[in-house]
Amino acid sequence: MAEAMSSFWGPVTSAEWCEKNNVYSSYIAEFFNTVSNIPGILLALIGLINALRQRFEKRFSILHISNMILAIGSMLYHATLQRMQQQGDETPMVWEMLLYFYILYSPDWHYRSTMPTFLFLYGAAFAIVHALIRFEIGFKVHYLILCLLCVPRMYKYYIYTKDASAKRLAKLYLATITMGSLWWLFDCLFCSNISQWYFNPEGHALWHILMGFNSYFANTFLMFWRAQQLGWNPKVAHFMGFFPYVTIQKPKTQ
């Protein structure tokens, strides 16, 4: 791809996406792919504040923080287009999926210490291997497998949820990941055509925005379900009538 101005970070050493480099700044290679992570950071911050304010389990605070770390890593990657920053984006993606796996499956896991220990070691091993070996297709396949492993338990939680508002969260989760994935594929498969258009729809940037909302909806749905498991009488409230979040009422003994 042609660059509008020279990059402060030097030659590109990472994978590139379908956006012209350094059009608006020598410090930001892919402008829209960088700033499109901001909504994800803000949404994760809202989720973190709600989790702390209502004293949810620490796993949810860590989950929201991991969403913010992932979005910041993505910003650094798309701003610099350097291999190290790409690893700083991709490795947290895997760590985040391992955390989702833990939150989804740990309530029914009889040997409580084995799962976090295994997931920690797996995440550490992946980080080391990923730092030493560059495998772009392999990474995508690996990440897709981790995502698919979470689907059965998400579906189980959905069908056992009676609350209509909570079910709507799950539907929003499905809608955003579907739309985001379609934009991601569109950006990848038709880049040669898009590059010749007068207007670039910035499919990868739209993927970032939609996945920021996707993570928020997923986290909120999981917070509702976990609170229901613990008998905390969860309800889905809506800020200004449309923005969903979970409220709980713990028993006085807790």
PDB file of N, CA and C in Angstrom, residues 19 32-33 36-37 39 176 179-184 186-187 199-214:
ATOM      1  N   GLU A  19      -6.256  -0.247   4.589  1.00  0.00           N
ATOM      2  CA  GLU A  19      -6.325   1.187   4.840  1.00  0.00           C
ATOM      3  C   GLU A  19      -4.983   1.783   4.474  1.00  0.00           C
ATOM      4  N   PHE A  32      -7.946   4.988  11.018  1.00  0.00           N
ATOM      5  CA  PHE A  32      -9.277   4.517  11.409  1.00  0.00           C
ATOM      6  C   PHE A  32      -9.194   3.190  12.161  1.00  0.00           C
ATOM      7  N   ASN A  33      -8.276   2.329  11.768  1.00  0.00           N
ATOM      8  CA  ASN A  33      -8.098   1.070  12.484  1.00  0.00           C
ATOM      9  C   ASN A  33      -7.552   1.281  13.893  1.00  0.00           C
ATOM     10  N   SER A  36     -10.650   3.355  16.065  1.00  0.00           N
ATOM     11  CA  SER A  36     -11.877   2.554  16.211  1.00  0.00           C
ATOM     12  C   SER A  36     -11.846   1.644  17.427  1.00  0.00           C
ATOM     13  N   ASN A  37     -10.701   1.561  18.111  1.00  0.00           N
ATOM     14  CA  ASN A  37     -10.623   0.787  19.348  1.00  0.00           C
ATOM     15  C   ASN A  37     -11.088   1.580  20.569  1.00  0.00           C
ATOM     16  N   PRO A  39     -14.032   3.075  21.323  1.00  0.00           N
ATOM     17  CA  PRO A  39     -15.309   2.646  21.916  1.00  0.00           C
ATOM     18  C   PRO A  39     -15.180   1.393  22.765  1.00  0.00           C
ATOM     19  N   THR A 176     -23.728  -8.697  16.800  1.00  0.00           N
ATOM     20  CA  THR A 176     -22.520  -7.896  16.621  1.00  0.00           C
ATOM     21  C   THR A 176     -21.347  -8.738  16.141  1.00  0.00           C
ATOM     22  N   MET A 179     -22.080  -9.468  12.341  1.00  0.00           N
ATOM     23  CA  MET A 179     -21.841  -8.292  11.504  1.00  0.00           C
ATOM     24  C   MET A 179     -20.360  -7.932  11.466  1.00  0.00           C
ATOM     25  N   GLY A 180     -19.698  -8.011  12.612  1.00  0.00           N
ATOM     26  CA  GLY A 180     -18.274  -7.695  12.658  1.00  0.00           C
ATOM     27  C   GLY A 180     -17.455  -8.651  11.819  1.00  0.00           C
ATOM     28  N   SER A 181     -17.777  -9.942  11.891  1.00  0.00           N
ATOM     29  CA  SER A 181     -17.043 -10.947  11.118  1.00  0.00           C
ATOM     30  C   SER A 181     -17.239 -10.741   9.621  1.00  0.00           C
ATOM     31  N   LEU A 182     -18.444 -10.353   9.220  1.00  0.00           N
ATOM     32  CA  LEU A 182     -18.710 -10.100   7.803  1.00  0.00           C
ATOM     33  C   LEU A 182     -17.899  -8.904   7.306  1.00  0.00           C
ATOM     34  N   TRP A 183     -17.808  -7.852   8.117  1.00  0.00           N
ATOM     35  CA  TRP A 183     -17.000  -6.703   7.725  1.00  0.00           C
ATOM     36  C   TRP A 183     -15.519  -7.066   7.674  1.00  0.00           C
ATOM     37  N   TRP A 184     -15.069  -7.894   8.608  1.00  0.00           N
ATOM     38  CA  TRP A 184     -13.668  -8.341   8.623  1.00  0.00           C
ATOM     39  C   TRP A 184     -13.351  -9.128   7.356  1.00  0.00           C
ATOM     40  N   PHE A 186     -15.026  -9.036   4.498  1.00  0.00           N
ATOM     41  CA  PHE A 186     -15.149  -8.113   3.369  1.00  0.00           C
ATOM     42  C   PHE A 186     -13.857  -7.335   3.172  1.00  0.00           C
ATOM     43  N   ASP A 187     -13.277  -6.846   4.261  1.00  0.00           N
ATOM     44  CA  ASP A 187     -12.053  -6.068   4.208  1.00  0.00           C
ATOM     45  C   ASP A 187     -10.886  -6.915   3.712  1.00  0.00           C
ATOM     46  N   PHE A 199     -14.213   5.901  -1.900  1.00  0.00           N
ATOM     47  CA  PHE A 199     -14.498   5.852  -0.466  1.00  0.00           C
ATOM     48  C   PHE A 199     -14.237   4.445   0.059  1.00  0.00           C
ATOM     49  N   ASN A 200     -13.409   4.343   1.082  1.00  0.00           N
ATOM     50  CA  ASN A 200     -13.120   3.062   1.731  1.00  0.00           C
ATOM     51  C   ASN A 200     -14.051   2.902   2.935  1.00  0.00           C
ATOM     52  N   PRO A 201     -14.904   1.874   2.968  1.00  0.00           N
ATOM     53  CA  PRO A 201     -15.822   1.716   4.108  1.00  0.00           C
ATOM     54  C   PRO A 201     -15.137   1.331   5.410  1.00  0.00           C
ATOM     55  N   GLU A 202     -13.822   1.053   5.367  1.00  0.00           N
ATOM     56  CA  GLU A 202     -13.039   0.739   6.570  1.00  0.00           C
ATOM     57  C   GLU A 202     -13.648  -0.444   7.325  1.00  0.00           C
ATOM     58  N   GLY A 203     -13.703  -1.581   6.646  1.00  0.00           N
ATOM     59  CA  GLY A 203     -14.311  -2.772   7.242  1.00  0.00           C
ATOM     60  C   GLY A 203     -13.618  -3.242   8.503  1.00  0.00           C
ATOM     61  N   HIS A 204     -12.291  -3.106   8.564  1.00  0.00           N
ATOM     62  CA  HIS A 204     -11.582  -3.565   9.763  1.00  0.00           C
ATOM     63  C   HIS A 204     -11.867  -2.651  10.946  1.00  0.00           C
ATOM     64  N   ALA A 205     -12.017  -1.356  10.674  1.00  0.00           N
ATOM     65  CA  ALA A 205     -12.368  -0.421  11.747  1.00  0.00           C
ATOM     66  C   ALA A 205     -13.775  -0.718  12.270  1.00  0.00           C
ATOM     67  N   LEU A 206     -14.696  -1.036  11.365  1.00  0.00           N
ATOM     68  CA  LEU A 206     -16.048  -1.406  11.785  1.00  0.00           C
ATOM     69  C   LEU A 206     -16.025  -2.681  12.609  1.00  0.00           C
ATOM     70  N   TRP A 207     -15.135  -3.608  12.265  1.00  0.00           N
ATOM     71  CA  TRP A 207     -14.939  -4.826  13.052  1.00  0.00           C
ATOM     72  C   TRP A 207     -14.537  -4.469  14.488  1.00  0.00           C
ATOM     73  N   HIS A 208     -13.620  -3.535  14.638  1.00  0.00           N
ATOM     74  CA  HIS A 208     -13.194  -3.125  15.980  1.00  0.00           C
ATOM     75  C   HIS A 208     -14.361  -2.560  16.786  1.00  0.00           C
ATOM     76  N   ILE A 209     -15.132  -1.673  16.156  1.00  0.00           N
ATOM     77  CA  ILE A 209     -16.248  -1.046  16.864  1.00  0.00           C
ATOM     78  C   ILE A 209     -17.285  -2.093  17.277  1.00  0.00           C
ATOM     79  N   LEU A 210     -17.644  -2.943  16.340  1.00  0.00           N
ATOM     80  CA  LEU A 210     -18.655  -3.961  16.630  1.00  0.00           C
ATOM     81  C   LEU A 210     -18.163  -4.956  17.675  1.00  0.00           C
ATOM     82  N   MET A 211     -16.883  -5.291  17.657  1.00  0.00           N
ATOM     83  CA  MET A 211     -16.355  -6.230  18.645  1.00  0.00           C
ATOM     84  C   MET A 211     -16.225  -5.583  20.014  1.00  0.00           C
ATOM     85  N   GLY A 212     -16.078  -4.271  20.058  1.00  0.00           N
ATOM     86  CA  GLY A 212     -16.119  -3.590  21.352  1.00  0.00           C
ATOM     87  C   GLY A 212     -17.486  -3.736  21.993  1.00  0.00           C
ATOM     88  N   PHE A 213     -18.549  -3.535  21.197  1.00  0.00           N
ATOM     89  CA  PHE A 213     -19.899  -3.755  21.700  1.00  0.00           C
ATOM     90  C   PHE A 213     -20.152  -5.234  21.973  1.00  0.00           C
ATOM     91  N   ASN A 214     -19.602  -6.097  21.125  1.00  0.00           N
ATOM     92  CA  ASN A 214     -19.771  -7.530  21.305  1.00  0.00           C
ATOM     93  C   ASN A 214     -19.223  -7.992  22.653  1.00  0.00           C
TER      94      ASN A 214
END
